[in-house]
Amino acid sequence: MSYNPDKHHRRSIRLKGYDYTQPGAYYITLCTKARQCLFGDVVKGKMRLNFLGYIAFNYWQAIPDHFAHIQLDVFVVMPNHLHGILVICDTPIPAQPGDNQTTKTFSKPVRGSIPTVIRTYKAAVTKQINLLCNTTHTSLIWQRNFYEHINRDEKSLETIRRYIKENPGRWAEDPENPQHYPKSQNILIDLPF
């Protein structure tokens, strides 16, 4: 079958026309590929990170070291996903030669934008896991894309913070918990680690 741009294209799930470099709080959810529990287990309502979970945790904590305009709010690494709030501060991002856009279009990253921060984070975690496990499976760690919610008020932000903090305690009922999938959907990828 030949390539047809009307049929064979990726659509962005980002809010059309929104400037993802704007100051504000962004609620982010990242999932592992095929919802595999790569990052540890929940035991008695508490998340216990394994070695790969600590990589995901430490690299999330390091985001402000690489993006000075980003501050971290609450976050949690779960067995097969991560929830976190990233806050873009009012600090302007210095322009670089060739910077002339503020909104992200597919395959054209915007420096300092939320999609660029997430792309960089996922790539860094994947690279570190591959180095430690002596693999090159770049697409076996993360599900493509990510969920984001642009926070618009303090009440909503507090609700999201509470949801994130309480997430490990609700793991037994969490729709991301593989115990909730029908057997036919519980596909596991054979990872070397």
PDB file of C-alpha atoms in Angstrom:
ATOM      1  CA  MET A   1       0.000   0.000   0.000  1.00  0.00           C
ATOM      2  CA  SER A   2       1.373   3.418  -0.926  1.00  0.00           C
ATOM      3  CA  TYR A   3       1.584   6.361   1.451  1.00  0.00           C
ATOM      4  CA  ASN A   4      -1.500   8.572   1.502  1.00  0.00           C
ATOM      5  CA  PRO A   5      -1.073  11.704   3.684  1.00  0.00           C
ATOM      6  CA  ASP A   6      -4.847  11.937   4.190  1.00  0.00           C
ATOM      7  CA  LYS A   7      -4.917   8.461   5.752  1.00  0.00           C
ATOM      8  CA  HIS A   8      -1.394   7.891   7.099  1.00  0.00           C
ATOM      9  CA  HIS A   9      -0.660  10.660   9.522  1.00  0.00           C
ATOM     10  CA  ARG A  10      -0.425  11.091  13.252  1.00  0.00           C
ATOM     11  CA  ARG A  11      -2.844  13.525  14.777  1.00  0.00           C
ATOM     12  CA  SER A  12      -1.743  15.475  17.799  1.00  0.00           C
ATOM     13  CA  ILE A  13      -3.729  14.948  20.980  1.00  0.00           C
ATOM     14  CA  ARG A  14      -2.588  18.331  22.281  1.00  0.00           C
ATOM     15  CA  LEU A  15      -5.037  21.226  22.526  1.00  0.00           C
ATOM     16  CA  LYS A  16      -5.031  22.814  19.072  1.00  0.00           C
ATOM     17  CA  GLY A  17      -3.501  26.282  19.035  1.00  0.00           C
ATOM     18  CA  TYR A  18      -2.523  26.222  22.714  1.00  0.00           C
ATOM     19  CA  ASP A  19       0.916  27.572  23.635  1.00  0.00           C
ATOM     20  CA  TYR A  20       2.471  24.820  25.789  1.00  0.00           C
ATOM     21  CA  THR A  21       5.241  27.198  26.862  1.00  0.00           C
ATOM     22  CA  GLN A  22       2.744  29.360  28.810  1.00  0.00           C
ATOM     23  CA  PRO A  23       3.192  29.621  32.573  1.00  0.00           C
ATOM     24  CA  GLY A  24       0.866  27.333  34.485  1.00  0.00           C
ATOM     25  CA  ALA A  25       0.430  23.921  36.069  1.00  0.00           C
ATOM     26  CA  TYR A  26       0.198  20.892  33.786  1.00  0.00           C
ATOM     27  CA  TYR A  27      -1.008  17.512  35.041  1.00  0.00           C
ATOM     28  CA  ILE A  28       0.850  14.756  33.174  1.00  0.00           C
ATOM     29  CA  THR A  29       0.282  11.004  32.937  1.00  0.00           C
ATOM     30  CA  LEU A  30       2.796   8.745  31.180  1.00  0.00           C
ATOM     31  CA  CYS A  31       2.109   5.029  30.688  1.00  0.00           C
ATOM     32  CA  THR A  32       4.441   2.150  29.972  1.00  0.00           C
ATOM     33  CA  LYS A  33       4.124   0.215  26.738  1.00  0.00           C
ATOM     34  CA  ALA A  34       1.305  -2.363  26.960  1.00  0.00           C
ATOM     35  CA  ARG A  35       0.810  -1.295  30.607  1.00  0.00           C
ATOM     36  CA  GLN A  36       3.658  -3.509  31.752  1.00  0.00           C
ATOM     37  CA  CYS A  37       4.534  -3.136  35.412  1.00  0.00           C
ATOM     38  CA  LEU A  38       8.165  -2.154  34.920  1.00  0.00           C
ATOM     39  CA  PHE A  39       8.699   0.217  37.841  1.00  0.00           C
ATOM     40  CA  GLY A  40       7.863  -1.825  40.940  1.00  0.00           C
ATOM     41  CA  ASP A  41       4.864  -2.948  42.973  1.00  0.00           C
ATOM     42  CA  VAL A  42       2.273  -1.505  45.308  1.00  0.00           C
ATOM     43  CA  VAL A  43       2.450  -3.237  48.690  1.00  0.00           C
ATOM     44  CA  LYS A  44      -0.126  -2.380  51.351  1.00  0.00           C
ATOM     45  CA  GLY A  45      -1.023   0.865  49.610  1.00  0.00           C
ATOM     46  CA  LYS A  46       2.591   2.062  49.248  1.00  0.00           C
ATOM     47  CA  MET A  47       4.619   2.168  46.056  1.00  0.00           C
ATOM     48  CA  ARG A  48       7.835   0.154  46.197  1.00  0.00           C
ATOM     49  CA  LEU A  49      10.080   1.151  43.339  1.00  0.00           C
ATOM     50  CA  ASN A  50      12.390  -1.366  41.756  1.00  0.00           C
ATOM     51  CA  PHE A  51      15.644  -0.410  39.997  1.00  0.00           C
ATOM     52  CA  LEU A  52      13.846   0.792  36.853  1.00  0.00           C
ATOM     53  CA  GLY A  53      11.343   2.685  38.997  1.00  0.00           C
ATOM     54  CA  TYR A  54      14.177   4.570  40.663  1.00  0.00           C
ATOM     55  CA  ILE A  55      15.456   5.563  37.221  1.00  0.00           C
ATOM     56  CA  ALA A  56      12.018   6.948  36.304  1.00  0.00           C
ATOM     57  CA  PHE A  57      11.770   8.680  39.716  1.00  0.00           C
ATOM     58  CA  ASN A  58      15.259  10.221  39.664  1.00  0.00           C
ATOM     59  CA  TYR A  59      15.000  11.461  36.091  1.00  0.00           C
ATOM     60  CA  TRP A  60      11.631  13.103  36.863  1.00  0.00           C
ATOM     61  CA  GLN A  61      13.240  14.856  39.825  1.00  0.00           C
ATOM     62  CA  ALA A  62      16.037  16.059  37.522  1.00  0.00           C
ATOM     63  CA  ILE A  63      13.706  17.809  35.041  1.00  0.00           C
ATOM     64  CA  PRO A  64      14.333  21.277  36.599  1.00  0.00           C
ATOM     65  CA  ASP A  65      18.090  20.716  36.230  1.00  0.00           C
ATOM     66  CA  HIS A  66      17.599  20.606  32.457  1.00  0.00           C
ATOM     67  CA  PHE A  67      14.645  22.976  32.113  1.00  0.00           C
ATOM     68  CA  ALA A  68      15.189  25.906  34.488  1.00  0.00           C
ATOM     69  CA  HIS A  69      11.712  27.318  33.834  1.00  0.00           C
ATOM     70  CA  ILE A  70      10.044  24.112  35.139  1.00  0.00           C
ATOM     71  CA  GLN A  71       9.220  23.432  38.776  1.00  0.00           C
ATOM     72  CA  LEU A  72       7.989  20.091  40.050  1.00  0.00           C
ATOM     73  CA  ASP A  73       4.850  19.727  42.080  1.00  0.00           C
ATOM     74  CA  VAL A  74       3.608  16.386  43.435  1.00  0.00           C
ATOM     75  CA  PHE A  75       4.289  13.219  41.440  1.00  0.00           C
ATOM     76  CA  VAL A  76       4.209   9.470  41.856  1.00  0.00           C
ATOM     77  CA  VAL A  77       5.794   6.650  39.888  1.00  0.00           C
ATOM     78  CA  MET A  78       3.377   3.715  39.799  1.00  0.00           C
ATOM     79  CA  PRO A  79       4.093   0.167  38.553  1.00  0.00           C
ATOM     80  CA  ASN A  80       3.111   0.995  34.969  1.00  0.00           C
ATOM     81  CA  HIS A  81       2.556   4.744  34.825  1.00  0.00           C
ATOM     82  CA  LEU A  82       3.612   8.069  36.265  1.00  0.00           C
ATOM     83  CA  HIS A  83       1.441  10.988  37.391  1.00  0.00           C
ATOM     84  CA  GLY A  84       2.962  14.383  37.976  1.00  0.00           C
ATOM     85  CA  ILE A  85       2.377  18.099  37.877  1.00  0.00           C
ATOM     86  CA  LEU A  86       4.872  20.270  36.033  1.00  0.00           C
ATOM     87  CA  VAL A  87       4.730  24.007  36.623  1.00  0.00           C
ATOM     88  CA  ILE A  88       6.042  26.406  34.006  1.00  0.00           C
ATOM     89  CA  CYS A  89       7.234  29.529  35.801  1.00  0.00           C
ATOM     90  CA  ASP A  90       7.037  33.075  34.501  1.00  0.00           C
ATOM     91  CA  THR A  91      10.727  32.895  33.646  1.00  0.00           C
ATOM     92  CA  PRO A  92      11.029  33.582  29.911  1.00  0.00           C
ATOM     93  CA  ILE A  93      12.798  31.008  27.783  1.00  0.00           C
ATOM     94  CA  PRO A  94      15.686  32.711  25.950  1.00  0.00           C
ATOM     95  CA  ALA A  95      15.153  32.747  22.201  1.00  0.00           C
ATOM     96  CA  GLN A  96      17.480  30.730  20.019  1.00  0.00           C
ATOM     97  CA  PRO A  97      18.315  31.418  16.379  1.00  0.00           C
ATOM     98  CA  GLY A  98      15.500  30.050  14.249  1.00  0.00           C
ATOM     99  CA  ASP A  99      12.887  30.212  17.053  1.00  0.00           C
ATOM    100  CA  ASN A 100       9.809  31.700  15.462  1.00  0.00           C
ATOM    101  CA  GLN A 101       6.957  29.536  16.702  1.00  0.00           C
ATOM    102  CA  THR A 102       5.303  29.137  20.072  1.00  0.00           C
ATOM    103  CA  THR A 103       2.926  26.244  19.483  1.00  0.00           C
ATOM    104  CA  LYS A 104       4.023  22.678  18.858  1.00  0.00           C
ATOM    105  CA  THR A 105       3.359  21.071  15.518  1.00  0.00           C
ATOM    106  CA  PHE A 106       4.133  17.433  14.890  1.00  0.00           C
ATOM    107  CA  SER A 107       7.850  16.771  14.444  1.00  0.00           C
ATOM    108  CA  LYS A 108       8.756  20.391  15.167  1.00  0.00           C
ATOM    109  CA  PRO A 109       9.600  20.559  18.870  1.00  0.00           C
ATOM    110  CA  VAL A 110       9.265  23.901  20.593  1.00  0.00           C
ATOM    111  CA  ARG A 111      12.093  24.539  23.021  1.00  0.00           C
ATOM    112  CA  GLY A 112      10.871  24.518  26.621  1.00  0.00           C
ATOM    113  CA  SER A 113       7.330  23.369  25.816  1.00  0.00           C
ATOM    114  CA  ILE A 114       5.618  20.646  27.843  1.00  0.00           C
ATOM    115  CA  PRO A 115       5.747  18.169  24.903  1.00  0.00           C
ATOM    116  CA  THR A 116       9.491  18.797  24.543  1.00  0.00           C
ATOM    117  CA  VAL A 117      10.069  18.327  28.285  1.00  0.00           C
ATOM    118  CA  ILE A 118       8.152  15.032  28.228  1.00  0.00           C
ATOM    119  CA  ARG A 119       9.879  13.822  25.046  1.00  0.00           C
ATOM    120  CA  THR A 120      13.265  14.575  26.643  1.00  0.00           C
ATOM    121  CA  TYR A 121      12.316  12.844  29.916  1.00  0.00           C
ATOM    122  CA  LYS A 122      11.053   9.698  28.180  1.00  0.00           C
ATOM    123  CA  ALA A 123      14.156   9.553  25.978  1.00  0.00           C
ATOM    124  CA  ALA A 124      16.506   9.942  28.956  1.00  0.00           C
ATOM    125  CA  VAL A 125      14.761   7.198  30.970  1.00  0.00           C
ATOM    126  CA  THR A 126      14.727   4.881  27.959  1.00  0.00           C
ATOM    127  CA  LYS A 127      18.415   5.526  27.232  1.00  0.00           C
ATOM    128  CA  GLN A 128      19.427   4.834  30.853  1.00  0.00           C
ATOM    129  CA  ILE A 129      17.360   1.638  31.046  1.00  0.00           C
ATOM    130  CA  ASN A 130      18.797   0.452  27.736  1.00  0.00           C
ATOM    131  CA  LEU A 131      22.357   1.167  28.920  1.00  0.00           C
ATOM    132  CA  LEU A 132      21.857  -0.717  32.162  1.00  0.00           C
ATOM    133  CA  CYS A 133      20.074  -3.634  30.527  1.00  0.00           C
ATOM    134  CA  ASN A 134      22.328  -3.721  27.450  1.00  0.00           C
ATOM    135  CA  THR A 135      19.355  -3.382  25.078  1.00  0.00           C
ATOM    136  CA  THR A 136      18.363  -1.103  22.239  1.00  0.00           C
ATOM    137  CA  HIS A 137      14.569  -1.401  22.410  1.00  0.00           C
ATOM    138  CA  THR A 138      13.665   2.276  22.261  1.00  0.00           C
ATOM    139  CA  SER A 139       9.931   1.672  21.897  1.00  0.00           C
ATOM    140  CA  LEU A 140       9.452  -0.959  24.614  1.00  0.00           C
ATOM    141  CA  ILE A 141       9.436   1.287  27.674  1.00  0.00           C
ATOM    142  CA  TRP A 142       6.824   3.984  27.027  1.00  0.00           C
ATOM    143  CA  GLN A 143       3.454   4.135  25.376  1.00  0.00           C
ATOM    144  CA  ARG A 144       3.427   6.668  22.549  1.00  0.00           C
ATOM    145  CA  ASN A 145       2.207  10.124  23.572  1.00  0.00           C
ATOM    146  CA  PHE A 146       1.038  11.194  27.031  1.00  0.00           C
ATOM    147  CA  TYR A 147      -2.029  12.574  28.755  1.00  0.00           C
ATOM    148  CA  GLU A 148      -1.994  16.178  29.899  1.00  0.00           C
ATOM    149  CA  HIS A 149      -4.474  18.454  31.589  1.00  0.00           C
ATOM    150  CA  ILE A 150      -3.949  22.196  31.681  1.00  0.00           C
ATOM    151  CA  ASN A 151      -4.871  23.302  35.185  1.00  0.00           C
ATOM    152  CA  ARG A 152      -7.008  26.410  35.283  1.00  0.00           C
ATOM    153  CA  ASP A 153      -7.806  26.998  38.968  1.00  0.00           C
ATOM    154  CA  GLU A 154      -6.559  26.258  42.487  1.00  0.00           C
ATOM    155  CA  LYS A 155      -9.484  23.974  43.434  1.00  0.00           C
ATOM    156  CA  SER A 156      -8.818  21.733  40.434  1.00  0.00           C
ATOM    157  CA  LEU A 157      -5.094  21.713  41.238  1.00  0.00           C
ATOM    158  CA  GLU A 158      -5.784  20.570  44.826  1.00  0.00           C
ATOM    159  CA  THR A 159      -8.065  17.782  43.545  1.00  0.00           C
ATOM    160  CA  ILE A 160      -5.323  16.583  41.181  1.00  0.00           C
ATOM    161  CA  ARG A 161      -2.682  16.741  43.915  1.00  0.00           C
ATOM    162  CA  ARG A 162      -4.878  14.620  46.200  1.00  0.00           C
ATOM    163  CA  TYR A 163      -5.506  12.124  43.368  1.00  0.00           C
ATOM    164  CA  ILE A 164      -1.761  11.758  42.752  1.00  0.00           C
ATOM    165  CA  LYS A 165      -0.890  11.358  46.441  1.00  0.00           C
ATOM    166  CA  GLU A 166      -3.646   8.773  46.984  1.00  0.00           C
ATOM    167  CA  ASN A 167      -2.938   6.819  43.780  1.00  0.00           C
ATOM    168  CA  PRO A 168      -0.880   4.024  45.402  1.00  0.00           C
ATOM    169  CA  GLY A 169      -3.614   3.429  47.977  1.00  0.00           C
ATOM    170  CA  ARG A 170      -6.171   2.952  45.188  1.00  0.00           C
ATOM    171  CA  TRP A 171      -4.013   0.632  43.058  1.00  0.00           C
ATOM    172  CA  ALA A 172      -6.308  -2.373  43.593  1.00  0.00           C
ATOM    173  CA  GLU A 173      -9.135  -0.429  41.865  1.00  0.00           C
ATOM    174  CA  ASP A 174      -6.954   1.495  39.403  1.00  0.00           C
ATOM    175  CA  PRO A 175      -7.940   0.962  35.742  1.00  0.00           C
ATOM    176  CA  GLU A 176      -4.188   0.937  34.919  1.00  0.00           C
ATOM    177  CA  ASN A 177      -3.723  -2.145  37.140  1.00  0.00           C
ATOM    178  CA  PRO A 178      -3.218  -5.164  34.829  1.00  0.00           C
ATOM    179  CA  GLN A 179      -5.427  -7.294  37.085  1.00  0.00           C
ATOM    180  CA  HIS A 180      -8.404  -5.402  35.593  1.00  0.00           C
ATOM    181  CA  TYR A 181      -7.691  -6.302  31.945  1.00  0.00           C
ATOM    182  CA  PRO A 182      -9.371  -9.207  30.230  1.00  0.00           C
ATOM    183  CA  LYS A 183      -6.866 -11.999  29.594  1.00  0.00           C
ATOM    184  CA  SER A 184      -6.972 -11.320  25.829  1.00  0.00           C
ATOM    185  CA  GLN A 185      -5.751  -7.747  26.385  1.00  0.00           C
ATOM    186  CA  ASN A 186      -3.038  -8.601  28.910  1.00  0.00           C
ATOM    187  CA  ILE A 187      -0.260  -8.685  26.315  1.00  0.00           C
ATOM    188  CA  LEU A 188       3.280  -8.757  27.641  1.00  0.00           C
ATOM    189  CA  ILE A 189       6.338  -7.801  25.676  1.00  0.00           C
ATOM    190  CA  ASP A 190       9.336  -9.976  26.337  1.00  0.00           C
ATOM    191  CA  LEU A 191      11.828  -7.515  27.799  1.00  0.00           C
ATOM    192  CA  PRO A 192      15.376  -8.590  28.584  1.00  0.00           C
ATOM    193  CA  PHE A 193      15.158  -7.237  32.154  1.00  0.00           C
TER     194      PHE A 193
END
